Tab-separated table of C-alpha atoms (C1' of nucleotides) in Angstrom:
chain	number	residue	atom	x	y	z
W	1	MET	CA	20.872	30.954	-36.519
W	2	PRO	CA	21.038	33.173	-40.052
W	3	GLY	CA	23.912	31.337	-42.136
W	4	ASP	CA	23.412	28.217	-40.406
W	5	LYS	CA	23.274	25.136	-43.215
W	6	LEU	CA	19.876	23.328	-43.752
W	7	THR	CA	21.040	19.646	-44.997
W	8	GLU	CA	18.678	17.772	-46.802
W	9	ASP	CA	18.899	14.605	-45.033
W	10	VAL	CA	18.700	16.013	-41.521
W	11	ILE	CA	16.074	18.119	-42.029
W	12	GLY	CA	14.606	14.771	-44.076
W	13	ASP	CA	14.987	12.861	-40.767
W	14	ARG	CA	13.640	15.596	-38.249
W	15	PHE	CA	10.133	15.035	-40.021
W	16	GLY	CA	10.497	12.126	-41.182
W	17	VAL	CA	9.839	12.282	-44.822
W	18	SER	CA	11.806	12.180	-47.757
W	19	ARG	CA	14.493	14.497	-49.420
W	20	THR	CA	12.487	14.964	-52.215
W	21	ILE	CA	9.988	17.053	-50.153
W	22	VAL	CA	12.670	18.877	-48.479
W	23	ARG	CA	14.059	19.393	-51.643
W	24	THR	CA	11.265	21.179	-52.489
W	25	VAL	CA	10.166	23.553	-49.711
W	26	LEU	CA	13.896	24.741	-49.762
W	27	ALA	CA	13.290	25.499	-53.071
W	28	ARG	CA	9.817	27.681	-52.370
W	29	LEU	CA	11.882	29.225	-48.975
W	30	TYR	CA	14.997	29.821	-51.897
W	31	ALA	CA	12.540	31.879	-53.493
W	32	GLU	CA	10.912	33.197	-51.271
W	33	GLY	CA	14.326	34.714	-50.571
W	34	LEU	CA	14.018	32.753	-46.484
W	35	VAL	CA	17.464	30.400	-47.842
W	36	ASP	CA	20.246	30.855	-50.099
W	37	MET	CA	21.408	28.231	-51.963
W	38	GLN	CA	24.547	27.697	-54.425
W	39	PRO	CA	24.646	25.154	-56.758
W	40	ASN	CA	26.151	22.290	-55.192
W	41	LYS	CA	27.083	23.696	-52.437
W	42	GLY	CA	23.258	23.365	-50.697
W	43	ALA	CA	21.172	25.280	-48.620
W	44	THR	CA	22.310	27.673	-45.415
W	45	ILE	CA	19.403	30.069	-43.529
W	46	ALA	CA	19.681	33.465	-45.549
W	47	GLN	CA	21.696	36.525	-44.413
W	48	PRO	CA	21.025	39.268	-46.143
W	49	SER	CA	23.291	41.762	-46.363
W	50	LEU	CA	21.870	45.468	-45.195
W	51	SER	CA	21.993	46.706	-48.478
W	52	GLU	CA	19.494	43.531	-49.389
W	53	ALA	CA	17.790	44.404	-46.035
W	54	GLN	CA	17.254	47.741	-47.416
W	55	ASP	CA	15.663	47.058	-51.186
W	56	VAL	CA	13.549	44.408	-49.206
W	57	PHE	CA	11.562	47.541	-46.770
W	58	GLU	CA	11.711	49.956	-49.613
W	59	THR	CA	9.879	47.478	-51.597
W	60	ARG	CA	7.534	46.617	-48.397
W	61	MET	CA	6.715	50.423	-48.157
W	62	CYS	CA	6.223	50.486	-51.655
W	63	LEU	CA	3.240	47.661	-51.563
W	64	GLU	CA	2.179	48.636	-48.848
W	65	ARG	CA	1.346	51.963	-49.893
W	66	GLN	CA	-0.802	50.047	-52.573
W	67	VAL	CA	-2.250	47.954	-50.303
W	68	ILE	CA	-3.820	51.045	-48.200
W	69	ALA	CA	-4.601	53.393	-51.205
W	70	ARG	CA	-7.049	50.108	-52.352
W	71	LEU	CA	-8.241	49.067	-48.818
W	72	ALA	CA	-9.132	53.054	-48.152
W	73	GLU	CA	-11.536	53.341	-50.991
W	74	LYS	CA	-13.171	49.862	-50.163
W	75	VAL	CA	-12.997	48.567	-46.297
W	76	THR	CA	-16.246	47.479	-45.298
W	77	GLU	CA	-17.412	47.432	-41.854
W	78	ASP	CA	-16.511	43.876	-41.526
W	79	ASP	CA	-12.959	44.371	-42.537
W	80	MET	CA	-12.571	47.717	-40.226
W	81	GLU	CA	-14.190	45.019	-37.135
W	82	SER	CA	-11.770	42.155	-38.227
W	83	LEU	CA	-8.966	44.362	-38.235
W	84	GLN	CA	-9.642	45.550	-34.544
W	85	ARG	CA	-10.347	42.560	-33.212
W	86	HIS	CA	-6.951	41.333	-34.392
W	87	VAL	CA	-5.022	44.452	-32.569
W	88	GLU	CA	-6.786	43.719	-29.378
W	89	LEU	CA	-5.069	40.164	-29.767
W	90	GLU	CA	-1.673	42.050	-30.137
W	91	THR	CA	-2.133	44.115	-26.972
W	92	LYS	CA	-2.909	41.185	-25.030
W	93	ALA	CA	-0.269	38.675	-26.581
W	94	ASN	CA	2.024	41.416	-25.788
W	95	ILE	CA	1.895	41.497	-22.194
W	96	HIS	CA	1.682	37.577	-21.510
W	97	ASP	CA	3.406	36.355	-24.691
W	98	GLY	CA	6.630	37.800	-26.768
W	99	SER	CA	6.440	35.371	-29.373
W	100	ALA	CA	2.768	35.522	-30.523
W	101	ALA	CA	3.519	38.765	-30.580
W	102	ILE	CA	5.633	39.149	-32.920
W	103	ARG	CA	4.411	36.654	-35.240
W	104	LEU	CA	0.714	38.834	-34.430
W	105	ALA	CA	2.943	41.895	-35.864
W	106	GLY	CA	3.661	40.272	-39.160
W	107	GLU	CA	-0.286	38.876	-39.467
W	108	PHE	CA	-1.876	42.404	-38.659
W	109	HIS	CA	0.089	43.589	-42.199
W	110	ILE	CA	-0.486	40.310	-44.005
W	111	LEU	CA	-4.228	40.066	-42.860
W	112	LEU	CA	-4.373	43.990	-44.050
W	113	ALA	CA	-2.511	42.806	-47.991
W	114	SER	CA	-5.497	40.048	-48.020
W	115	LEU	CA	-8.218	42.810	-47.664
W	116	SER	CA	-7.004	44.465	-49.999
W	117	GLY	CA	-8.437	42.001	-52.355
W	118	ASN	CA	-5.509	42.267	-54.725
W	119	LYS	CA	-3.767	38.578	-54.526
W	120	VAL	CA	-0.866	39.333	-56.138
W	121	LEU	CA	-0.472	42.270	-53.647
W	122	ALA	CA	-1.171	40.190	-51.108
W	123	ARG	CA	1.316	37.387	-51.826
W	124	TYR	CA	4.226	39.942	-52.556
W	125	VAL	CA	3.199	41.884	-48.911
W	126	ASP	CA	3.603	37.976	-47.117
W	127	GLU	CA	7.372	37.410	-49.046
W	128	VAL	CA	8.525	41.028	-47.073
W	129	VAL	CA	6.898	40.648	-44.005
W	130	SER	CA	8.889	37.380	-43.920
W	131	ARG	CA	12.037	38.765	-45.122
W	132	SER	CA	11.692	42.244	-42.657
W	133	SER	CA	10.689	38.852	-40.048
W	134	LEU	CA	14.137	37.880	-40.903
W	135	ILE	CA	16.015	41.076	-40.730
W	136	LEU	CA	14.808	42.092	-37.585
W	137	ALA	CA	16.120	39.305	-36.559
W	138	LEU	CA	19.753	39.207	-37.926
W	139	TYR	CA	19.784	43.192	-37.528
W	140	SER	CA	18.216	44.260	-34.126
W	141	ARG	CA	18.835	44.086	-30.656
W	142	PRO	CA	17.019	40.978	-28.583
W	143	HIS	CA	15.039	43.381	-26.714
W	144	SER	CA	13.846	46.658	-28.904
W	145	SER	CA	10.295	46.439	-27.693
W	146	ASP	CA	8.688	46.286	-31.535
W	147	CYS	CA	5.592	48.403	-29.475
W	148	SER	CA	4.584	49.197	-32.652
W	149	ILE	CA	0.652	48.205	-32.163
W	150	ASN	CA	0.003	51.702	-31.603
W	151	GLU	CA	0.955	52.656	-34.873
W	152	HIS	CA	-1.340	49.768	-35.879
W	153	GLN	CA	-4.052	51.322	-34.656
W	154	GLN	CA	-3.546	54.642	-35.990
W	155	ILE	CA	-3.570	52.967	-38.956
W	156	ILE	CA	-7.103	51.309	-38.834
W	157	ASP	CA	-8.376	54.967	-37.157
W	158	ALA	CA	-7.347	56.765	-40.311
W	159	LEU	CA	-8.927	53.814	-42.250
W	160	ARG	CA	-12.379	54.326	-40.329
W	161	GLN	CA	-12.237	57.776	-41.329
W	162	GLY	CA	-11.646	56.968	-44.741
W	163	ASP	CA	-8.754	59.063	-44.749
W	164	GLY	CA	-6.705	57.789	-47.711
W	165	GLN	CA	-3.913	59.893	-47.088
W	166	ALA	CA	-3.500	59.700	-43.162
W	167	ALA	CA	-3.582	56.232	-43.137
W	168	ILE	CA	-0.925	55.580	-46.324
W	169	ASP	CA	0.769	58.473	-43.715
W	170	ALA	CA	0.397	56.714	-40.734
W	171	MET	CA	2.034	53.327	-42.382
W	172	ASP	CA	4.145	55.476	-43.916
W	173	HIS	CA	5.657	56.574	-40.635
W	174	HIS	CA	5.272	52.526	-39.210
W	175	LEU	CA	7.119	51.283	-41.615
W	176	LYS	CA	9.918	53.830	-41.230
W	177	ALA	CA	10.501	52.806	-37.443
W	178	VAL	CA	10.438	49.421	-38.323
W	179	ALA	CA	13.347	49.925	-40.627
W	180	ASP	CA	15.218	51.855	-38.088
W	181	ARG	CA	14.697	49.530	-35.741
W	182	ALA	CA	16.626	46.906	-37.434
W	183	LEU	CA	19.018	49.089	-40.058
W	184	LEU	CA	20.275	51.524	-37.434
W	185	SER	CA	20.800	49.321	-34.805
W	186	SER	CA	23.875	48.121	-36.249
W	187	THR	CA	25.864	51.337	-38.359
W	188	SER	CA	27.734	48.930	-40.550
W	189	ASP	CA	27.150	45.681	-41.161
W	190	LYS	CA	31.223	45.039	-41.073
W	191	HIS	CA	30.930	44.479	-37.953
W	192	ARG	CA	28.643	41.528	-38.292
W	193	ASP	CA	30.023	39.823	-40.812
W	194	ILE	CA	33.061	39.543	-39.321
W	195	ARG	CA	31.425	38.269	-36.311
W	196	SER	CA	29.970	35.421	-38.925
W	197	ILE	CA	33.590	34.684	-40.353
W	198	LEU	CA	34.951	34.527	-36.407
W	199	ASP	CA	32.310	32.308	-35.164
W	200	ARG	CA	33.430	29.898	-38.160
W	201	TYR	CA	36.625	29.974	-36.596
W	202	ALA	CA	35.409	29.423	-33.059
W	203	SER	CA	34.207	25.766	-32.788
M	1	MET	CA	-2.911	27.998	-75.202
M	2	PRO	CA	-3.687	28.914	-72.027
M	3	GLY	CA	-5.935	26.071	-69.921
M	4	ASP	CA	-3.738	23.658	-71.649
M	5	LYS	CA	-2.512	20.327	-69.685
M	6	LEU	CA	0.962	20.129	-69.020
M	7	THR	CA	1.819	16.146	-68.334
M	8	GLU	CA	5.303	15.606	-66.388
M	9	ASP	CA	5.889	12.895	-69.032
M	10	VAL	CA	5.526	14.070	-72.145
M	11	ILE	CA	7.680	17.371	-71.170
M	12	GLY	CA	10.105	15.164	-69.619
M	13	ASP	CA	10.677	12.937	-72.745
M	14	ARG	CA	10.111	16.534	-74.589
M	15	PHE	CA	13.444	17.409	-73.190
M	16	GLY	CA	15.128	14.502	-72.473
M	17	VAL	CA	15.353	14.907	-68.627
M	18	SER	CA	13.479	12.803	-66.283
M	19	ARG	CA	10.155	14.536	-64.060
M	20	THR	CA	12.120	15.569	-61.121
M	21	ILE	CA	13.761	18.316	-63.080
M	22	VAL	CA	10.006	18.567	-64.777
M	23	ARG	CA	8.308	19.098	-61.464
M	24	THR	CA	10.930	21.645	-60.000
M	25	VAL	CA	10.535	24.258	-62.779
M	26	LEU	CA	6.473	23.696	-62.813
M	27	ALA	CA	6.321	24.761	-58.920
M	28	ARG	CA	8.627	27.481	-60.098
M	29	LEU	CA	6.376	28.977	-62.407
M	30	TYR	CA	3.447	28.091	-60.400
M	31	ALA	CA	5.047	30.294	-58.296
M	32	GLU	CA	5.281	32.928	-60.673
M	33	GLY	CA	1.434	32.947	-61.518
M	34	LEU	CA	2.338	31.449	-64.860
M	35	VAL	CA	0.882	27.985	-64.657
M	36	ASP	CA	-2.076	26.921	-62.052
M	37	MET	CA	-2.098	23.818	-60.255
M	38	GLN	CA	-4.737	21.389	-58.181
M	39	PRO	CA	-3.245	18.806	-56.300
M	40	ASN	CA	-3.383	15.346	-57.840
M	41	LYS	CA	-4.236	16.509	-60.947
M	42	GLY	CA	-1.491	18.417	-61.820
M	43	ALA	CA	-0.147	21.686	-63.933
M	44	THR	CA	-1.968	23.778	-66.655
M	45	ILE	CA	-0.878	27.140	-68.474
M	46	ALA	CA	-2.355	29.649	-66.629
M	47	GLN	CA	-5.186	31.252	-67.399
M	48	PRO	CA	-5.592	34.399	-65.253
M	49	SER	CA	-9.291	35.641	-64.821
M	50	LEU	CA	-9.778	38.832	-65.963
M	51	SER	CA	-10.052	40.510	-61.809
M	52	GLU	CA	-6.581	38.453	-61.890
M	53	ALA	CA	-5.619	40.206	-64.787
M	54	GLN	CA	-6.218	43.750	-62.652
M	55	ASP	CA	-4.739	42.470	-59.812
M	56	VAL	CA	-1.476	41.864	-61.670
M	57	PHE	CA	-1.615	45.351	-63.713
M	58	GLU	CA	-2.258	46.986	-60.406
M	59	THR	CA	0.576	45.723	-58.576
M	60	ARG	CA	2.753	46.137	-61.520
M	61	MET	CA	1.783	49.645	-61.862
M	62	CYS	CA	2.674	50.396	-57.961
M	63	LEU	CA	6.242	48.324	-58.571
M	64	GLU	CA	7.566	50.241	-61.857
M	65	ARG	CA	5.906	53.492	-60.120
M	66	GLN	CA	8.802	53.220	-57.421
M	67	VAL	CA	11.514	51.232	-59.951
M	68	ILE	CA	11.253	54.911	-61.684
M	69	ALA	CA	11.547	57.629	-58.770
M	70	ARG	CA	14.305	55.750	-57.657
M	71	LEU	CA	15.825	55.876	-61.195
M	72	ALA	CA	14.441	59.541	-61.379
M	73	GLU	CA	17.330	59.785	-58.521
M	74	LYS	CA	20.224	57.923	-59.613
M	75	VAL	CA	20.530	57.107	-63.102
M	76	THR	CA	24.231	57.498	-64.253
M	77	GLU	CA	25.134	58.207	-68.034
M	78	ASP	CA	26.114	54.920	-68.710
M	79	ASP	CA	22.065	53.652	-67.670
M	80	MET	CA	20.682	56.576	-69.928
M	81	GLU	CA	22.951	54.767	-72.825
M	82	SER	CA	21.981	51.240	-72.564
M	83	LEU	CA	18.323	52.339	-72.349
M	84	GLN	CA	18.197	54.180	-75.662
M	85	ARG	CA	20.002	51.523	-77.316
M	86	HIS	CA	17.546	48.625	-75.841
M	87	VAL	CA	14.760	51.219	-77.681
M	88	GLU	CA	16.424	51.700	-81.114
M	89	LEU	CA	16.651	47.422	-81.024
M	90	GLU	CA	12.979	47.630	-80.615
M	91	THR	CA	12.198	50.049	-83.002
M	92	LYS	CA	14.566	48.042	-85.215
M	93	ALA	CA	12.123	44.370	-84.352
M	94	ASN	CA	9.233	46.211	-84.725
M	95	ILE	CA	9.837	46.990	-88.495
M	96	HIS	CA	11.132	43.150	-89.800
M	97	ASP	CA	10.518	40.593	-86.581
M	98	GLY	CA	7.589	40.870	-84.821
M	99	SER	CA	8.054	38.460	-82.212
M	100	ALA	CA	10.972	39.451	-80.925
M	101	ALA	CA	10.018	43.006	-80.390
M	102	ILE	CA	7.184	41.670	-78.352
M	103	ARG	CA	9.777	39.797	-76.479
M	104	LEU	CA	11.701	43.110	-76.503
M	105	ALA	CA	9.414	44.863	-75.205
M	106	GLY	CA	9.101	43.195	-71.789
M	107	GLU	CA	12.732	43.184	-71.725
M	108	PHE	CA	12.774	46.736	-71.639
M	109	HIS	CA	10.856	46.977	-68.118
M	110	ILE	CA	13.370	44.220	-67.060
M	111	LEU	CA	15.989	46.488	-68.007
M	112	LEU	CA	14.249	49.479	-65.907
M	113	ALA	CA	14.046	47.605	-63.277
M	114	SER	CA	17.386	46.087	-62.879
M	115	LEU	CA	19.196	49.367	-63.455
M	116	SER	CA	17.423	50.752	-60.063
M	117	GLY	CA	19.486	48.636	-58.376
M	118	ASN	CA	17.133	46.884	-55.958
M	119	LYS	CA	16.864	43.356	-56.454
M	120	VAL	CA	13.850	42.270	-54.763
M	121	LEU	CA	11.661	44.608	-56.878
M	122	ALA	CA	13.525	43.843	-59.829
M	123	ARG	CA	12.486	40.410	-58.927
M	124	TYR	CA	8.829	41.544	-58.718
M	125	VAL	CA	8.980	43.314	-62.075
M	126	ASP	CA	10.147	40.339	-63.762
M	127	GLU	CA	7.598	38.087	-62.754
M	128	VAL	CA	4.986	41.135	-63.283
M	129	VAL	CA	5.682	41.643	-67.008
M	130	SER	CA	5.617	37.318	-67.347
M	131	ARG	CA	2.487	37.322	-66.341
M	132	SER	CA	1.684	40.227	-68.479
M	133	SER	CA	2.429	38.526	-70.951
M	134	LEU	CA	0.493	35.907	-70.211
M	135	ILE	CA	-2.276	37.924	-69.909
M	136	LEU	CA	-1.745	39.868	-73.199
M	137	ALA	CA	-1.885	36.696	-75.306
M	138	LEU	CA	-4.808	35.564	-73.481
M	139	TYR	CA	-7.084	38.874	-74.000
M	140	SER	CA	-5.949	41.111	-76.500
M	141	ARG	CA	-6.572	40.276	-79.888
M	142	PRO	CA	-3.798	39.168	-82.369
M	143	HIS	CA	-2.936	41.690	-84.267
M	144	SER	CA	-3.651	44.737	-81.857
M	145	SER	CA	0.098	46.580	-82.742
M	146	ASP	CA	1.908	47.302	-79.301
M	147	CYS	CA	3.224	50.258	-80.567
M	148	SER	CA	4.193	51.153	-77.454
M	149	ILE	CA	7.764	52.487	-78.430
M	150	ASN	CA	7.500	55.485	-78.401
M	151	GLU	CA	5.773	55.170	-74.768
M	152	HIS	CA	9.239	53.913	-74.241
M	153	GLN	CA	11.466	56.883	-75.337
M	154	GLN	CA	8.716	59.187	-73.257
M	155	ILE	CA	10.082	57.528	-70.656
M	156	ILE	CA	13.663	57.836	-70.635
M	157	ASP	CA	13.293	61.031	-72.376
M	158	ALA	CA	11.777	62.481	-69.196
M	159	LEU	CA	14.376	60.438	-67.057
M	160	ARG	CA	17.271	62.122	-69.033
M	161	GLN	CA	16.148	65.486	-67.987
M	162	GLY	CA	15.797	64.084	-65.061
M	163	ASP	CA	12.434	64.929	-64.485
M	164	GLY	CA	11.147	62.358	-62.234
M	165	GLN	CA	7.642	63.274	-62.066
M	166	ALA	CA	7.437	63.131	-65.220
M	167	ALA	CA	8.985	59.743	-66.255
M	168	ILE	CA	6.432	58.323	-63.947
M	169	ASP	CA	3.742	60.219	-65.581
M	170	ALA	CA	4.746	58.717	-68.723
M	171	MET	CA	5.376	55.278	-67.050
M	172	ASP	CA	1.474	55.581	-65.600
M	173	HIS	CA	-0.297	56.194	-69.332
M	174	HIS	CA	1.965	53.314	-70.877
M	175	LEU	CA	0.963	51.127	-68.298
M	176	LYS	CA	-2.907	51.782	-68.848
M	177	ALA	CA	-2.586	52.118	-72.189
M	178	VAL	CA	-1.105	48.361	-71.886
M	179	ALA	CA	-3.389	47.423	-70.201
M	180	ASP	CA	-6.283	49.104	-71.740
M	181	ARG	CA	-5.206	47.132	-74.764
M	182	ALA	CA	-4.886	44.120	-73.030
M	183	LEU	CA	-8.691	44.531	-70.698
M	184	LEU	CA	-10.717	46.273	-71.980
M	185	SER	CA	-10.752	44.439	-75.932
M	186	SER	CA	-12.960	42.082	-74.144
M	187	THR	CA	-15.937	43.624	-72.330
M	188	SER	CA	-16.848	40.912	-70.103
M	189	ASP	CA	-14.832	37.190	-69.549
M	190	LYS	CA	-17.684	35.065	-69.586
M	191	HIS	CA	-17.827	35.354	-73.455
M	192	ARG	CA	-13.922	34.132	-72.996
M	193	ASP	CA	-14.760	31.672	-70.653
M	194	ILE	CA	-17.193	30.051	-72.955
M	195	ARG	CA	-15.386	30.155	-75.655
M	196	SER	CA	-12.713	27.886	-73.684
M	197	ILE	CA	-15.977	25.891	-72.309
M	198	LEU	CA	-16.927	25.358	-76.297
M	199	ASP	CA	-12.977	24.769	-77.460
M	200	ARG	CA	-13.029	21.488	-74.608
M	201	TYR	CA	-16.101	19.786	-76.985
M	202	ALA	CA	-15.033	21.508	-80.298
M	203	SER	CA	-12.308	18.205	-81.525
S	1	DA	C1'	56.130	19.757	-38.576
S	2	DC	C1'	54.393	21.825	-42.938
S	3	DC	C1'	52.142	21.025	-47.352
S	4	DG	C1'	50.714	18.587	-51.331
S	5	DA	C1'	48.283	14.406	-52.960
S	6	DT	C1'	45.156	10.866	-52.581
S	7	DT	C1'	41.617	8.644	-50.312
S	8	DT	C1'	37.228	8.197	-47.211
S	9	DG	C1'	32.837	10.144	-46.169
S	10	DT	C1'	29.071	13.272	-47.095
S	11	DT	C1'	25.759	15.905	-49.287
S	12	DT	C1'	23.775	17.320	-53.741
S	13	DG	C1'	21.372	16.494	-58.345
S	14	DT	C1'	18.800	13.693	-60.867
S	15	DA	C1'	16.534	9.483	-63.234
S	16	DT	C1'	14.226	5.152	-61.979
S	17	DA	C1'	10.568	2.620	-58.536
S	18	DC	C1'	6.585	2.130	-56.536
S	19	DA	C1'	2.021	3.641	-53.939
S	20	DA	C1'	-2.003	6.552	-54.266
S	21	DT	C1'	-5.043	9.623	-57.228
S	22	DA	C1'	-7.353	10.521	-60.963
S	23	DA	C1'	-9.719	10.003	-65.301
S	24	DT	C1'	-10.897	6.911	-69.355
S	25	DG	C1'	-13.239	3.537	-72.049
S	26	DC	C1'	-16.292	-0.371	-71.408
S	27	DA	C1'	-20.154	-3.153	-70.459
S	28	DT	C1'	-24.528	-3.880	-68.126
S	29	DA	C1'	-29.196	-1.349	-66.616
S	30	DC	C1'	-33.027	1.256	-67.185
Z	1	DG	C1'	-29.962	6.288	-75.980
Z	2	DT	C1'	-28.254	7.677	-71.935
Z	3	DA	C1'	-26.895	6.886	-67.215
Z	4	DT	C1'	-24.409	4.105	-63.497
Z	5	DG	C1'	-20.744	0.181	-61.698
Z	6	DC	C1'	-16.810	-1.636	-62.523
Z	7	DA	C1'	-12.250	-1.600	-64.496
Z	8	DT	C1'	-8.514	-0.211	-67.019
Z	9	DT	C1'	-5.063	3.241	-68.145
Z	10	DA	C1'	-2.809	7.353	-66.692
Z	11	DT	C1'	-1.118	11.108	-63.785
Z	12	DT	C1'	0.578	12.282	-59.859
Z	13	DG	C1'	3.083	12.016	-54.750
Z	14	DT	C1'	6.711	9.853	-52.508
Z	15	DA	C1'	10.334	7.567	-51.616
Z	16	DT	C1'	14.778	5.439	-53.263
Z	17	DA	C1'	18.954	4.496	-55.954
Z	18	DC	C1'	23.117	6.224	-58.100
Z	19	DA	C1'	26.517	9.236	-60.143
Z	20	DA	C1'	28.842	13.361	-59.878
Z	21	DA	C1'	30.392	16.992	-56.394
Z	22	DC	C1'	32.516	18.741	-52.431
Z	23	DA	C1'	33.995	18.106	-47.877
Z	24	DA	C1'	37.296	16.225	-45.281
Z	25	DA	C1'	40.908	13.565	-42.977
Z	26	DT	C1'	44.788	10.430	-43.661
Z	27	DC	C1'	49.661	9.968	-45.487
Z	28	DG	C1'	54.044	10.311	-47.534
Z	29	DG	C1'	57.740	13.593	-48.423
Z	30	DT	C1'	60.917	17.229	-48.012
DNA sequence: ACCGATTTGTTTGTATACAATAATGCATAC
DNA sequence: GTATGCATTATTGTATACAAACAAATCGGT
């Protein structure tokens, strides 16, 4: 799916709106790095290179460390409760609904960021999480089970015990694991880039 | 100026373009936090509250620390040279052209971020630097001399000596100083919010 | 049969038109 | 004099129209 053309008319017809609307949302998605755009040539679903993917994960780690550092100082009992509830949702979904599980895994990080109370941080985390999802869709093999729920649990456990450093370490460990699953599953992106070129001449 | 209405028609006329163009750039500025928008009520120049300002500076510190950490490991001689050249531009401008000095001070941070080689990081730094400028325009008193050139010099000195931790400390110190100049110059924003309300009834 | 040029059809970029919503001003009532 | 309701104006949100750029296909020449 990444690399696919996003023709304004087609999308507009699909949703029953005019190109005006489609255009603004495409521009927003471009700003968020989810679609690529070239002048006079329109939009395509973004196809981040390996190095872009590394940039995203590095930035994400930097941002989420800050989220945890802030939370370690100010989490309330209510916050912990909603985090715990979320992880339980994840465990349930992980059994019978794979696509919901993937969504919830991302939303855990967004929830953390919003609980931090820093809107700017939260917006950036939201962006890098979305981009991470795209990267996973691109590079990680289909059935690499995202069994990261334990890691989520470890993070909130450390937070509950008020151990900021342990929480940061847990988050670091978790994000490194996610990045590894995505980026190390393909040694080099040449192979993937070539595939894309081949695909274009295949039909 | 913050709080001012940004009417699409008048901006379009001002620049000789249609509302379409104005609309897209307003949307972009909104995404960057430089203008506020309300549904059916249009755009105004953003008026970040003190707490939003704190969020921006906290996030900025987090991002720029990462920039420095990265640079400490990979700066080239060419990088150091262009950084040094930039600081010299700043010193020159500081003497005879105040407005250029302000612009260059911001661009120093953007240059650092771009030299880091991480595009995602660089975009976010660009954003928080712009927002910081807006915050300074809002909260810092007009003639608080931004004599931060020394601080810039200290950062690149530490980088040149390959002392990553010292560079991070220098950046931390610098950003804390900038934030203090902006945020501590007004004890509470009530006073400022009230002024804005009064100003509206003053003309 | 292959290459290049021209022509046709698509798709994007910008401007304009129209409907819906909000802001303003005025008249009237109290 | 102040407040309330209505009418007018301004401004926004969405759709459409048109021009420019691009992609593709057709045609003619070698």
